Tab-separated table of N, CA and C in Angstrom:
chain	number	residue	atom	x	y	z
A	117	UNK	N	-130.143	-40.009	7.540
A	117	UNK	CA	-129.616	-40.092	8.881
A	117	UNK	C	-130.588	-40.890	9.738
A	118	UNK	N	-130.091	-41.875	10.403
A	118	UNK	CA	-130.984	-42.741	11.177
A	118	UNK	C	-131.536	-42.052	12.406
A	119	UNK	N	-130.877	-41.017	12.930
A	119	UNK	CA	-131.379	-40.343	14.118
A	119	UNK	C	-132.641	-39.562	13.813
A	120	UNK	N	-132.832	-39.117	12.588
A	120	UNK	CA	-133.970	-38.304	12.226
A	120	UNK	C	-134.979	-39.110	11.406
A	121	UNK	N	-135.216	-40.265	11.786
A	121	UNK	CA	-136.201	-41.118	11.104
A	121	UNK	C	-137.574	-40.751	11.645
A	122	UNK	N	-138.293	-39.887	10.905
A	122	UNK	CA	-139.569	-39.402	11.387
A	122	UNK	C	-140.684	-40.454	11.296
A	123	UNK	N	-140.419	-41.527	10.706
A	123	UNK	CA	-141.400	-42.598	10.670
A	123	UNK	C	-141.489	-43.269	12.039
A	124	UNK	N	-140.442	-43.190	12.795
A	124	UNK	CA	-140.401	-43.751	14.136
A	124	UNK	C	-141.162	-42.807	15.063
A	125	UNK	N	-142.141	-43.274	15.837
A	125	UNK	CA	-142.927	-42.401	16.688
A	125	UNK	C	-142.089	-41.778	17.816
A	126	UNK	N	-140.990	-42.380	18.211
A	126	UNK	CA	-140.141	-41.827	19.279
A	126	UNK	C	-139.440	-40.560	18.798
A	127	UNK	N	-139.028	-40.576	17.574
A	127	UNK	CA	-138.313	-39.425	17.046
A	127	UNK	C	-139.283	-38.269	16.915
A	128	UNK	N	-140.483	-38.559	16.487
A	128	UNK	CA	-141.474	-37.505	16.340
A	128	UNK	C	-141.816	-36.908	17.707
A	129	UNK	N	-141.920	-37.713	18.728
A	129	UNK	CA	-142.215	-37.228	20.070
A	129	UNK	C	-141.043	-36.396	20.604
A	130	UNK	N	-139.846	-36.846	20.316
A	130	UNK	CA	-138.660	-36.109	20.773
A	130	UNK	C	-138.588	-34.753	20.063
A	131	UNK	N	-138.942	-34.713	18.797
A	131	UNK	CA	-138.919	-33.458	18.046
A	131	UNK	C	-139.963	-32.501	18.599
A	132	UNK	N	-141.146	-33.015	18.960
A	132	UNK	CA	-142.189	-32.173	19.526
A	132	UNK	C	-141.718	-31.616	20.865
A	133	UNK	N	-141.176	-32.463	21.702
A	133	UNK	CA	-140.699	-31.989	23.000
A	133	UNK	C	-139.527	-30.995	22.821
A	134	UNK	N	-138.737	-31.222	21.819
A	134	UNK	CA	-137.647	-30.287	21.527
A	134	UNK	C	-138.213	-28.919	21.195
A	135	UNK	N	-139.237	-28.878	20.380
A	135	UNK	CA	-139.857	-27.613	20.017
A	135	UNK	C	-140.539	-26.967	21.221
A	136	UNK	N	-141.185	-27.748	22.059
A	136	UNK	CA	-141.861	-27.218	23.239
A	136	UNK	C	-140.832	-26.644	24.216
A	137	UNK	N	-139.772	-27.395	24.467
A	137	UNK	CA	-138.743	-26.934	25.416
A	137	UNK	C	-138.021	-25.713	24.837
A	138	UNK	N	-137.697	-25.753	23.562
A	138	UNK	CA	-137.037	-24.617	22.934
A	138	UNK	C	-137.921	-23.373	22.986
A	139	UNK	N	-139.217	-23.536	22.708
A	139	UNK	CA	-140.162	-22.414	22.769
A	139	UNK	C	-140.266	-21.869	24.183
A	140	UNK	N	-140.332	-22.769	25.175
A	140	UNK	CA	-140.412	-22.318	26.571
A	140	UNK	C	-139.160	-21.562	26.982
A	141	UNK	N	-137.980	-22.095	26.633
A	141	UNK	CA	-136.730	-21.406	26.968
A	141	UNK	C	-136.645	-20.053	26.263
A	142	UNK	N	-137.108	-20.038	25.027
A	142	UNK	CA	-137.094	-18.778	24.279
A	142	UNK	C	-138.001	-17.753	24.953
A	143	UNK	N	-139.188	-18.203	25.381
A	143	UNK	CA	-140.127	-17.298	26.044
A	143	UNK	C	-139.539	-16.777	27.364
A	144	UNK	N	-138.950	-17.665	28.148
A	144	UNK	CA	-138.368	-17.257	29.439
A	144	UNK	C	-137.191	-16.300	29.209
A	145	UNK	N	-136.325	-16.665	28.295
A	145	UNK	CA	-135.172	-15.799	28.029
A	145	UNK	C	-135.613	-14.452	27.488
A	146	UNK	N	-136.573	-14.457	26.570
A	146	UNK	CA	-137.029	-13.212	25.955
A	146	UNK	C	-137.806	-12.356	26.948
A	147	UNK	N	-138.535	-12.975	27.869
A	147	UNK	CA	-139.377	-12.223	28.800
A	147	UNK	C	-138.617	-11.747	30.039
A	148	UNK	N	-137.703	-12.537	30.562
A	148	UNK	CA	-137.091	-12.206	31.855
A	148	UNK	C	-135.580	-11.944	31.778
A	149	UNK	N	-134.848	-12.793	31.159
A	149	UNK	CA	-133.382	-12.720	31.207
A	149	UNK	C	-132.837	-11.640	30.269
A	150	UNK	N	-133.279	-11.646	29.036
A	150	UNK	CA	-132.729	-10.693	28.069
A	150	UNK	C	-133.024	-9.235	28.422
A	151	UNK	N	-134.206	-8.893	28.988
A	151	UNK	CA	-134.389	-7.496	29.413
A	151	UNK	C	-133.415	-7.095	30.524
A	152	UNK	N	-133.134	-8.004	31.417
A	152	UNK	CA	-132.177	-7.695	32.481
A	152	UNK	C	-130.762	-7.514	31.901
A	153	UNK	N	-130.405	-8.365	30.942
A	153	UNK	CA	-129.092	-8.238	30.292
A	153	UNK	C	-129.028	-6.912	29.542
A	154	UNK	N	-130.134	-6.542	28.875
A	154	UNK	CA	-130.174	-5.273	28.154
A	154	UNK	C	-130.029	-4.109	29.135
A	155	UNK	N	-130.671	-4.197	30.293
A	155	UNK	CA	-130.557	-3.153	31.317
A	155	UNK	C	-129.114	-3.039	31.804
A	156	UNK	N	-128.495	-4.167	32.055
A	156	UNK	CA	-127.096	-4.170	32.511
A	156	UNK	C	-126.200	-3.538	31.439
A	157	UNK	N	-126.432	-3.901	30.183
A	157	UNK	CA	-125.624	-3.334	29.094
A	157	UNK	C	-125.838	-1.828	28.959
A	158	UNK	N	-127.092	-1.392	29.117
A	158	UNK	CA	-127.357	0.042	29.054
A	158	UNK	C	-126.698	0.780	30.217
A	159	UNK	N	-126.788	0.208	31.423
A	159	UNK	CA	-126.146	0.817	32.590
A	159	UNK	C	-124.627	0.902	32.382
A	160	UNK	N	-124.104	-0.171	31.849
A	160	UNK	CA	-122.661	-0.207	31.593
A	160	UNK	C	-122.266	0.848	30.557
A	161	UNK	N	-123.050	0.985	29.504
A	161	UNK	CA	-122.772	1.986	28.475
A	161	UNK	C	-122.853	3.393	29.072
A	162	UNK	N	-123.858	3.625	29.951
A	162	UNK	CA	-123.990	4.929	30.589
A	162	UNK	C	-122.806	5.201	31.525
A	163	UNK	N	-122.382	4.183	32.264
A	163	UNK	CA	-121.253	4.323	33.173
A	163	UNK	C	-119.968	4.608	32.387
A	164	UNK	N	-119.805	3.925	31.266
A	164	UNK	CA	-118.621	4.160	30.422
A	164	UNK	C	-118.643	5.577	29.871
A	165	UNK	N	-119.814	6.023	29.416
A	165	UNK	CA	-119.925	7.384	28.894
A	165	UNK	C	-119.628	8.410	29.987
A	166	UNK	N	-120.139	8.159	31.206
A	166	UNK	CA	-119.875	9.068	32.322
A	166	UNK	C	-118.386	9.072	32.665
A	167	UNK	N	-117.787	7.882	32.653
A	167	UNK	CA	-116.347	7.800	32.929
A	167	UNK	C	-115.531	8.530	31.856
A	168	UNK	N	-115.951	8.404	30.601
A	168	UNK	CA	-115.256	9.115	29.522
A	168	UNK	C	-115.397	10.626	29.682
A	169	UNK	N	-116.590	11.083	30.065
A	169	UNK	CA	-116.781	12.511	30.301
A	169	UNK	C	-115.913	12.994	31.470
A	170	UNK	N	-115.875	12.190	32.523
A	170	UNK	CA	-115.030	12.548	33.672
A	170	UNK	C	-113.563	12.555	33.265
A	171	UNK	N	-113.153	11.611	32.429
A	171	UNK	CA	-111.763	11.565	31.968
A	171	UNK	C	-111.444	12.790	31.117
A	172	UNK	N	-112.390	13.193	30.252
A	172	UNK	CA	-112.168	14.394	29.432
A	172	UNK	C	-112.039	15.629	30.324
A	173	UNK	N	-112.906	15.720	31.334
A	173	UNK	CA	-112.838	16.856	32.261
A	173	UNK	C	-111.519	16.832	33.037
A	174	UNK	N	-111.098	15.649	33.453
A	174	UNK	CA	-109.820	15.528	34.166
A	174	UNK	C	-108.655	15.901	33.263
A	175	UNK	N	-108.728	15.514	31.991
A	175	UNK	CA	-107.677	15.846	31.037
A	175	UNK	C	-107.602	17.355	30.844
A	176	UNK	N	-108.759	18.003	30.717
A	176	UNK	CA	-108.761	19.463	30.586
A	176	UNK	C	-108.167	20.117	31.828
A	177	UNK	N	-108.541	19.594	32.986
A	177	UNK	CA	-108.000	20.124	34.239
A	177	UNK	C	-106.489	19.898	34.312
A	178	UNK	N	-106.051	18.710	33.908
A	178	UNK	CA	-104.610	18.409	33.915
A	178	UNK	C	-103.871	19.280	32.917
A	179	UNK	N	-104.472	19.531	31.745
A	179	UNK	CA	-103.836	20.407	30.758
A	179	UNK	C	-103.705	21.827	31.306
A	180	UNK	N	-104.747	22.294	31.986
A	180	UNK	CA	-104.686	23.630	32.591
A	180	UNK	C	-103.614	23.676	33.672
A	181	UNK	N	-103.540	22.622	34.483
A	181	UNK	CA	-102.520	22.570	35.533
A	181	UNK	C	-101.127	22.513	34.915
A	182	UNK	N	-100.983	21.780	33.806
A	182	UNK	CA	-99.685	21.682	33.135
A	182	UNK	C	-99.266	23.038	32.571
A	183	UNK	N	-100.227	23.759	31.978
A	183	UNK	CA	-99.927	25.094	31.457
A	183	UNK	C	-99.522	26.025	32.594
A	184	UNK	N	-100.227	25.928	33.714
A	184	UNK	CA	-99.894	26.752	34.875
A	184	UNK	C	-98.503	26.404	35.406
A	185	UNK	N	-98.205	25.101	35.451
A	185	UNK	CA	-96.887	24.651	35.905
A	185	UNK	C	-95.790	25.162	34.978
A	186	UNK	N	-96.023	25.082	33.675
A	186	UNK	CA	-95.018	25.558	32.721
A	186	UNK	C	-94.812	27.064	32.859
A	187	UNK	N	-95.892	27.795	33.073
A	187	UNK	CA	-95.768	29.245	33.271
A	187	UNK	C	-94.981	29.547	34.548
A	188	UNK	N	-95.300	28.815	35.616
A	188	UNK	CA	-94.584	29.024	36.881
A	188	UNK	C	-93.108	28.636	36.725
A	189	UNK	N	-92.847	27.560	35.993
A	189	UNK	CA	-91.467	27.133	35.771
A	189	UNK	C	-90.706	28.172	34.964
A	190	UNK	N	-91.355	28.701	33.927
A	190	UNK	CA	-90.702	29.735	33.111
A	190	UNK	C	-90.419	30.981	33.946
A	191	UNK	N	-91.382	31.358	34.790
A	191	UNK	CA	-91.184	32.527	35.644
A	191	UNK	C	-90.040	32.285	36.630
A	192	UNK	N	-90.025	31.096	37.247
A	192	UNK	CA	-88.962	30.769	38.198
A	192	UNK	C	-87.608	30.725	37.495
A	193	UNK	N	-87.578	30.180	36.281
A	193	UNK	CA	-86.328	30.114	35.523
A	193	UNK	C	-85.830	31.534	35.208
A	194	UNK	N	-86.753	32.412	34.817
A	194	UNK	CA	-86.368	33.794	34.512
A	194	UNK	C	-85.848	34.498	35.769
A	195	UNK	N	-86.527	34.283	36.892
A	195	UNK	CA	-86.070	34.889	38.144
A	195	UNK	C	-84.701	34.345	38.545
A	196	UNK	N	-84.520	33.040	38.359
A	196	UNK	CA	-83.223	32.433	38.693
A	196	UNK	C	-82.126	32.981	37.789
A	197	UNK	N	-82.421	33.132	36.504
A	197	UNK	CA	-81.424	33.680	35.578
A	197	UNK	C	-81.051	35.112	35.969
A	198	UNK	N	-82.053	35.909	36.346
A	198	UNK	CA	-81.751	37.289	36.738
A	198	UNK	C	-80.962	37.314	38.044
A	199	UNK	N	-81.297	36.412	38.965
A	199	UNK	CA	-80.545	36.347	40.224
A	199	UNK	C	-79.103	35.915	39.963
A	200	UNK	N	-78.941	34.952	39.072
A	200	UNK	CA	-77.591	34.490	38.725
A	200	UNK	C	-76.814	35.615	38.059
A	201	UNK	N	-77.465	36.325	37.140
A	201	UNK	CA	-76.796	37.436	36.457
A	201	UNK	C	-76.380	38.509	37.461
A	202	UNK	N	-77.264	38.813	38.421
A	202	UNK	CA	-76.933	39.812	39.433
A	202	UNK	C	-75.761	39.340	40.295
A	203	UNK	N	-75.783	38.062	40.674
A	203	UNK	CA	-74.693	37.520	41.492
A	203	UNK	C	-73.372	37.524	40.717
A	204	UNK	N	-73.432	37.173	39.432
A	204	UNK	CA	-72.218	37.180	38.610
A	204	UNK	C	-71.694	38.600	38.468
A	205	UNK	N	-72.602	39.553	38.251
A	205	UNK	CA	-72.191	40.945	38.113
A	205	UNK	C	-71.564	41.452	39.416
A	206	UNK	N	-72.173	41.098	40.531
A	206	UNK	CA	-71.626	41.508	41.825
A	206	UNK	C	-70.260	40.862	42.057
A	207	UNK	N	-70.137	39.577	41.727
A	207	UNK	CA	-68.855	38.884	41.900
A	207	UNK	C	-67.794	39.496	40.987
A	208	UNK	N	-68.177	39.841	39.757
A	208	UNK	CA	-67.222	40.479	38.849
A	208	UNK	C	-66.784	41.839	39.380
A	209	UNK	N	-67.735	42.592	39.933
A	209	UNK	CA	-67.388	43.900	40.495
A	209	UNK	C	-66.430	43.738	41.678
A	210	UNK	N	-66.710	42.766	42.552
A	210	UNK	CA	-65.819	42.523	43.683
A	210	UNK	C	-64.446	42.064	43.205
A	211	UNK	N	-64.433	41.178	42.223
A	211	UNK	CA	-63.157	40.700	41.689
A	211	UNK	C	-62.381	41.841	41.054
A	212	UNK	N	-63.082	42.711	40.330
A	212	UNK	CA	-62.433	43.869	39.711
A	212	UNK	C	-61.845	44.783	40.780
A	213	UNK	N	-62.619	45.009	41.841
A	213	UNK	CA	-62.129	45.866	42.927
A	213	UNK	C	-60.902	45.244	43.583
A	214	UNK	N	-60.955	43.952	43.841
A	214	UNK	CA	-59.817	43.272	44.445
A	214	UNK	C	-58.615	43.286	43.508
A	215	UNK	N	-58.890	43.123	42.202
A	215	UNK	CA	-57.798	43.152	41.233
A	215	UNK	C	-57.161	44.535	41.189
A	216	UNK	N	-57.970	45.582	41.274
A	216	UNK	CA	-57.424	46.942	41.272
A	216	UNK	C	-56.558	47.186	42.504
A	217	UNK	N	-57.037	46.726	43.667
A	217	UNK	CA	-56.254	46.878	44.897
A	217	UNK	C	-54.940	46.106	44.771
A	218	UNK	N	-55.031	44.876	44.258
A	218	UNK	CA	-53.836	44.044	44.095
A	218	UNK	C	-52.887	44.666	43.073
A	219	UNK	N	-53.437	45.182	41.968
A	219	UNK	CA	-52.595	45.819	40.953
A	219	UNK	C	-51.899	47.057	41.519
A	220	UNK	N	-52.606	47.834	42.335
A	220	UNK	CA	-51.997	49.017	42.952
A	220	UNK	C	-50.868	48.604	43.894
A	221	UNK	N	-51.111	47.572	44.681
A	221	UNK	CA	-50.077	47.103	45.602
A	221	UNK	C	-48.880	46.553	44.840
A	222	UNK	N	-49.161	45.781	43.754
A	222	UNK	CA	-48.070	45.254	42.935
A	222	UNK	C	-47.296	46.371	42.241
A	223	UNK	N	-48.022	47.404	41.790
A	223	UNK	CA	-47.340	48.543	41.152
A	223	UNK	C	-46.404	49.226	42.151
A	224	UNK	N	-46.864	49.373	43.396
A	224	UNK	CA	-46.009	49.960	44.425
A	224	UNK	C	-44.778	49.088	44.662
A	225	UNK	N	-44.992	47.766	44.746
A	225	UNK	CA	-43.874	46.852	44.972
A	225	UNK	C	-42.903	46.882	43.782
A	226	UNK	N	-43.470	46.961	42.564
A	226	UNK	CA	-42.609	47.012	41.375
A	226	UNK	C	-41.796	48.294	41.365
A	227	UNK	N	-42.434	49.416	41.708
A	227	UNK	CA	-41.721	50.700	41.756
A	227	UNK	C	-40.607	50.649	42.792
A	228	UNK	N	-40.916	50.070	43.952
A	228	UNK	CA	-39.892	49.962	45.003
A	228	UNK	C	-38.765	49.043	44.543
A	229	UNK	N	-39.116	47.923	43.895
A	229	UNK	CA	-38.091	46.994	43.418
A	229	UNK	C	-37.244	47.638	42.325
A	230	UNK	N	-37.873	48.401	41.422
A	230	UNK	CA	-37.111	49.089	40.381
A	230	UNK	C	-36.155	50.106	40.996
A	231	UNK	N	-36.608	50.790	42.049
A	231	UNK	CA	-35.730	51.734	42.757
A	231	UNK	C	-34.537	51.020	43.372
A	232	UNK	N	-34.793	49.871	44.005
A	232	UNK	CA	-33.691	49.108	44.605
A	232	UNK	C	-32.740	48.597	43.529
A	233	UNK	N	-33.319	48.133	42.410
A	233	UNK	CA	-32.483	47.636	41.311
A	233	UNK	C	-31.640	48.771	40.743
A	234	UNK	N	-32.251	49.921	40.555
A	234	UNK	CA	-31.523	51.082	40.025
A	234	UNK	C	-30.399	51.496	40.972
A	235	UNK	N	-30.705	51.483	42.272
A	235	UNK	CA	-29.673	51.838	43.254
A	235	UNK	C	-28.552	50.810	43.231
A	236	UNK	N	-28.921	49.528	43.144
A	236	UNK	CA	-27.898	48.475	43.102
A	236	UNK	C	-27.075	48.591	41.831
A	237	UNK	N	-27.737	48.888	40.708
A	237	UNK	CA	-27.027	49.031	39.436
A	237	UNK	C	-26.072	50.223	39.497
A	238	UNK	N	-26.573	51.327	40.043
A	238	UNK	CA	-25.717	52.511	40.149
A	238	UNK	C	-24.509	52.226	41.043
A	239	UNK	N	-24.759	51.492	42.152
A	239	UNK	CA	-23.652	51.143	43.052
A	239	UNK	C	-22.681	50.206	42.347
A	240	UNK	N	-23.238	49.251	41.578
A	240	UNK	CA	-22.367	48.319	40.858
A	240	UNK	C	-21.580	49.055	39.786
A	241	UNK	N	-22.233	49.991	39.084
A	241	UNK	CA	-21.543	50.747	38.040
A	241	UNK	C	-20.472	51.646	38.649
A	242	UNK	N	-20.755	52.174	39.844
A	242	UNK	CA	-19.766	53.022	40.504
A	242	UNK	C	-18.541	52.209	40.909
A	243	UNK	N	-18.781	50.994	41.359
A	243	UNK	CA	-17.647	50.171	41.769
A	243	UNK	C	-17.034	49.417	40.593
A	244	UNK	N	-17.670	49.502	39.406
A	244	UNK	CA	-17.170	48.794	38.227
A	244	UNK	C	-15.790	49.322	37.814
A	245	UNK	N	-15.609	50.627	37.864
A	245	UNK	CA	-14.313	51.199	37.453
A	245	UNK	C	-13.206	50.707	38.361
A	246	UNK	N	-13.460	50.713	39.672
A	246	UNK	CA	-12.399	50.274	40.587
A	246	UNK	C	-12.139	48.781	40.458
A	247	UNK	N	-13.221	47.968	40.273
A	247	UNK	CA	-13.037	46.524	40.116
A	247	UNK	C	-12.293	46.241	38.812
A	248	UNK	N	-12.672	46.951	37.726
A	248	UNK	CA	-12.004	46.746	36.436
A	248	UNK	C	-10.539	47.173	36.513
A	249	UNK	N	-10.275	48.267	37.197
A	249	UNK	CA	-8.884	48.747	37.333
A	249	UNK	C	-8.070	47.759	38.143
A	250	UNK	N	-8.624	47.272	39.261
A	250	UNK	CA	-7.906	46.299	40.104
A	250	UNK	C	-7.641	45.016	39.331
A	251	UNK	N	-8.643	44.544	38.560
A	251	UNK	CA	-8.491	43.308	37.802
A	251	UNK	C	-7.449	43.486	36.695
A	252	UNK	N	-7.534	44.606	35.981
A	252	UNK	CA	-6.569	44.859	34.900
A	252	UNK	C	-5.158	44.988	35.467
A	253	UNK	N	-5.014	45.645	36.622
A	253	UNK	CA	-3.693	45.787	37.252
A	253	UNK	C	-3.155	44.419	37.643
A	254	UNK	N	-3.998	43.585	38.203
A	254	UNK	CA	-3.558	42.250	38.618
A	254	UNK	C	-3.148	41.423	37.403
A	255	UNK	N	-3.859	41.522	36.303
A	255	UNK	CA	-3.528	40.754	35.092
A	255	UNK	C	-2.215	41.241	34.466
A	256	UNK	N	-2.114	42.563	34.370
A	256	UNK	CA	-0.882	43.118	33.768
A	256	UNK	C	0.319	42.773	34.639
A	257	UNK	N	0.168	42.858	35.953
A	257	UNK	CA	1.266	42.524	36.863
A	257	UNK	C	1.649	41.061	36.713
A	258	UNK	N	0.699	40.229	36.568
A	258	UNK	CA	0.986	38.802	36.433
A	258	UNK	C	1.630	38.500	35.090
A	259	UNK	N	1.191	39.178	34.047
A	259	UNK	CA	1.758	38.919	32.722
A	259	UNK	C	3.133	39.576	32.545
A	260	UNK	N	3.203	40.819	32.932
A	260	UNK	CA	4.428	41.578	32.651
A	260	UNK	C	5.363	41.600	33.869
A	261	UNK	N	4.816	41.540	35.025
A	261	UNK	CA	5.637	41.590	36.226
A	261	UNK	C	5.406	42.869	36.994
A	262	UNK	N	5.078	43.943	36.312
A	262	UNK	CA	4.761	45.204	36.985
A	262	UNK	C	3.730	45.924	36.139
A	263	UNK	N	2.936	46.838	36.783
A	263	UNK	CA	1.883	47.537	36.056
A	263	UNK	C	1.960	49.019	36.365
A	264	UNK	N	1.756	49.840	35.345
A	264	UNK	CA	1.722	51.297	35.502
A	264	UNK	C	0.267	51.645	35.843
A	265	UNK	N	0.005	52.173	37.034
A	265	UNK	CA	-1.347	52.432	37.529
A	265	UNK	C	-2.042	53.480	36.684
A	266	UNK	N	-1.360	54.499	36.218
A	266	UNK	CA	-1.976	55.554	35.417
A	266	UNK	C	-2.374	55.015	34.041
A	267	UNK	N	-1.520	54.193	33.434
A	267	UNK	CA	-1.822	53.622	32.119
A	267	UNK	C	-3.004	52.665	32.205
A	268	UNK	N	-3.026	51.843	33.230
A	268	UNK	CA	-4.132	50.895	33.420
A	268	UNK	C	-5.419	51.663	33.657
A	269	UNK	N	-5.371	52.715	34.488
A	269	UNK	CA	-6.575	53.513	34.781
A	269	UNK	C	-7.082	54.199	33.517
A	270	UNK	N	-6.210	54.719	32.685
A	270	UNK	CA	-6.604	55.358	31.434
A	270	UNK	C	-7.218	54.351	30.466
A	271	UNK	N	-6.627	53.152	30.378
A	271	UNK	CA	-7.149	52.116	29.472
A	271	UNK	C	-8.534	51.648	29.931
A	272	UNK	N	-8.711	51.482	31.195
A	272	UNK	CA	-10.022	51.075	31.730
A	272	UNK	C	-11.037	52.160	31.478
A	273	UNK	N	-10.689	53.423	31.655
A	273	UNK	CA	-11.581	54.545	31.417
A	273	UNK	C	-12.012	54.601	29.966
A	274	UNK	N	-11.042	54.407	29.033
A	274	UNK	CA	-11.391	54.398	27.592
A	274	UNK	C	-12.311	53.232	27.246
A	275	UNK	N	-12.057	52.050	27.800
A	275	UNK	CA	-12.862	50.857	27.519
A	275	UNK	C	-14.296	51.042	28.041
A	276	UNK	N	-14.418	51.612	29.211
A	276	UNK	CA	-15.753	51.835	29.765
A	276	UNK	C	-16.483	52.918	29.005
A	277	UNK	N	-15.784	53.936	28.564
A	277	UNK	CA	-16.418	54.996	27.779
A	277	UNK	C	-16.871	54.469	26.423
A	278	UNK	N	-16.081	53.596	25.816
A	278	UNK	CA	-16.449	53.019	24.519
A	278	UNK	C	-17.689	52.145	24.651
A	279	UNK	N	-17.870	51.470	25.756
A	279	UNK	CA	-19.062	50.638	25.987
A	279	UNK	C	-20.240	51.452	26.476
A	280	UNK	N	-20.027	52.633	26.902
A	280	UNK	CA	-21.103	53.480	27.400
A	280	UNK	C	-21.486	53.140	28.817
A	281	UNK	N	-20.608	52.458	29.545
A	281	UNK	CA	-20.925	52.050	30.909
A	281	UNK	C	-20.670	53.151	31.899
A	282	UNK	N	-19.924	54.143	31.528
A	282	UNK	CA	-19.614	55.207	32.472
A	282	UNK	C	-19.748	56.544	31.843
C-alpha cells in the first residue's frame, strides 16, 4: 500500500503523531470522560432499580386494592341479591293478596251470575210448557184446521217428560 510507505519520512512522522494524538485522547478519555460516563451509567442503573422497586410496591398496593374492590363488589352484589329477593317476595305476597281479593270478588260475581242463570232457566222452563203447547196448537190448527187443546196439552206433557225437561 503506497499510503503506508515507511521509507518515506512523512509517513513515519504522521504515524508518530498518530500514536501521540491517540495516546493523548486515550489518556483524556480514560481519565476524565469515561469515569463521568460510568457515574452516569451507575446513577441510571440505581434509578432504574429504584423505579422497579417502586413499581413492585405499587403493583402490590394495586393488587391489595383490587382484592378489596372485589370483596366490596361481592358484598354489594350479595346485598343487592338479598334486596331483590326481598322485593320479589314482597311483590309476590302483594300479588297473592290482590289475587285472593280478586278471586273472592269473582267468586261472588260467579255465584250471583249462576243464581240469575238458574232463575232465568227456571223461568224459561216454566214458560216452556205454555210456549210448546201454543206452538203445537198453532201447527196442528194450521195442518188439520182445528186442534183439540186437551190432546195437544197431553202430547206436550209426554214429550217434555220423555226429555226430562219438566
